[in-house]
Steps between C-alpha positions, in 0.01 A plus 500: 500500500640843403549785746219691330265204535595458865423866564156452345418193711193562712560466873172355623383287792641184340841663452492631857414153629790347310735769630391440859555124461852558368582716800355245743707225339816706537415580861434132574847418370646700790712714268400835649539391863879501506694792645723500192210543257354788696834682526578452131168658398547799731854560372377473141235762572767742621707423190197571280454840666865590455528390139169655389469813712466721192240271340294497820518879538404543133196272540385692807541825307293361212221394735492792743759759387662411830821699559814289481600580859165377633524182290852417615457593867139408578459196278829341393714571807221415743458163327875434512497583872216250557698231319820581689322482834342165413838360391656615826224373728364195317681233701366650820147532358501137387631365831237327717401709799521322835179496704443425867323183609316413820502231765193353329719380209817428698748384373468694171629782285319726254573734213329715241603413144449749216393310191413639156131515412527364146390677182415868552354776284625860512295774333670839499406867458580772248621786721832334593485230233854369541536504880146384576539211255832369626508589870231239582695259278796538739283366782355218291846390382655532848227276640560237229182518289426474130311801365326693226543875466221694328626858439254785450380553143480875575882512497559305175865590443599376845279193464663410167848553643426277800366229270824519302754528784369258762534189279854611414614537860273284716400134499235489229365166620414645842432868431256595224379834364153535350418824320152619416194674639167393647454171313849373584468604864158335520644176356772503765251570778295196397787278612574369846806675643672457833505878544401804299685828550318797344602867490241745369162650575220379723258427216730242342611391847145382567502302173831339595376412849176352366693285252739386773210412732378234255817303570556621858819663373664749740567848365716802559320811377711815475231755424495867589251749629519869568825547691471818710764746612420698814703820526521668839596865546842596628706267282782574257306451178632271230352347190236235568540264205254225401221535757141466384378799699611738774317601816599818682348781705343813354762720666784308340355422155621811315854463630501136398374579148766771455769255604372229265485746208859604563623140514309396187648790302845401625437143383333559165542869409233750402376277215480152653342347188834560326706345779685176425478407867126450509340172399204472266163344577508127419211498248233713334236334719683604815549851355123526445434372851729765653346770282156402628624536858629852428186607314267397782288805589587456867875549443546682168510833685736368768816485286764733648795376298550312173213336315657525154456196275664362187273226371716421198794409724284371788643751746336697780687767694532447877175642635409617851135529602421682826204443735361205305160363611518147641210388275672606175601242237871554564454384859317180405778311322876463499629769265810351329589836349661837581193640679526598867180590686531677836230457765451755777426413863450720807768326704754241395353229722183512288707337224481163674121490455527612136742216421314235700167591339626354173655167409834412658787633284819324395702773671445804719739785570534769765726804503538641850747578776242424766576173681145462629356537147740235371383256766132579439542458123668159529237380749192650335552456125479151348712467185728248333801704610577836658788741451556807714663808342564338162316331213514133398840433658368215714490280189879534466560339840531126438441416867149646474210317331341685208132433441148626550216448742128474426427627149863605444601136493583186690838343565840667478845463352859644484801337661420188703131585466528422126652161582224435753228609254594214268577241771297267717609486864487128567483388864721196570516303828763232564413251776676210662327162539609516863252775581176314428281466811208268577302783655421631147299190418184326629381395742469860622501554878468796731870465579589522131276804456667679794849423371421592138350831614815566702730407210308739273605788729872408477524618862727270703329578834156425355630172350659400831172563686313287244750213539455515877122505463477848655302661215 
């Protein structure tokens, strides 16, 4: 079959079923369980990043007009760091963890063994199409699974590059890439997987979860939500990058807006649509969606900075909207664009109620020098993660789990949490034949009941009293 014919082959439910069987056969062979296989794949992934850095950056620019610095630092380097950490720590992660036993099972020993789940499916997102495709792969490989990666069709250049590079650098019998859109994803979701890892929006997340439920397949859902930034007065203002909305007090709002305007002009100049450092909107559909949010009657008069649009190049200038109503369209969905609504509250503590009245966000941020406010924020606001006096930096700390809560997702990853996400923690008890006791078996007597109850407590004094007939 020619390459052209292969490219035209329809990937349907039958093809997905065959692919899943191939992966299960490979997993059953034990190939992916070895430490050596896992390490070789992780090292090959780093090599791929190093040898194709320009190709990866070019693909990200084609898909999103992403600046080269952002591509190299926030996608390629972060992936290499994940691989390097896994290589360094893998032996420790794989080592069985000793567990305590009790007098009830004496003499015995116990341990928790991390075993791979099997064949897993990873469906990635378009906003960080390289990192969000391969970072979960690091966890799946480290844990010893076989896998399918389904990149986002909304970032076609990156998807095509991944489909080309992964078979060149990774074990093609154990790690597959399936390109496509709804029909291909649906065919994959029809299959029984040992875990599904999905990054994207809540609407598709529900579809993924429903499909997984048919097979009782566990899922990790990395979704989103409206991540808030609460800005207290009396701080040294800095740029608040990538929040979904800001909450501040009326007295402080104008000062905050002036500071944001100044920083945005420093970043992108007086004509941001001409800046090479600003990404474009991923598609015309998303451009139309963002335009609709801006043209909503409830916010169209609230724009205090930006608002310019270039539909031909799918670009929107960074836009600040002040005193936005909470029932406006822009406050009802995750924005995924350069629009920043600002909500006004009477006092900063009122922000907690504003945030908690909606769905739980993936992240929440607070800028303040007030220790009491920091403590209240951490205790009062439920979110996947929290950062104080910065934006999004918690996801760079590999010792912290990254994931959502409620409608912003379920499960987490990064560092050892990625390994755990794709592992089963198997409980193992080792017993000696010497420890078997007749009191476990019929005929049951009051004496046996007293002694068994005492043994269940693992308290030596209680056991002694039972042996002496004092309890």
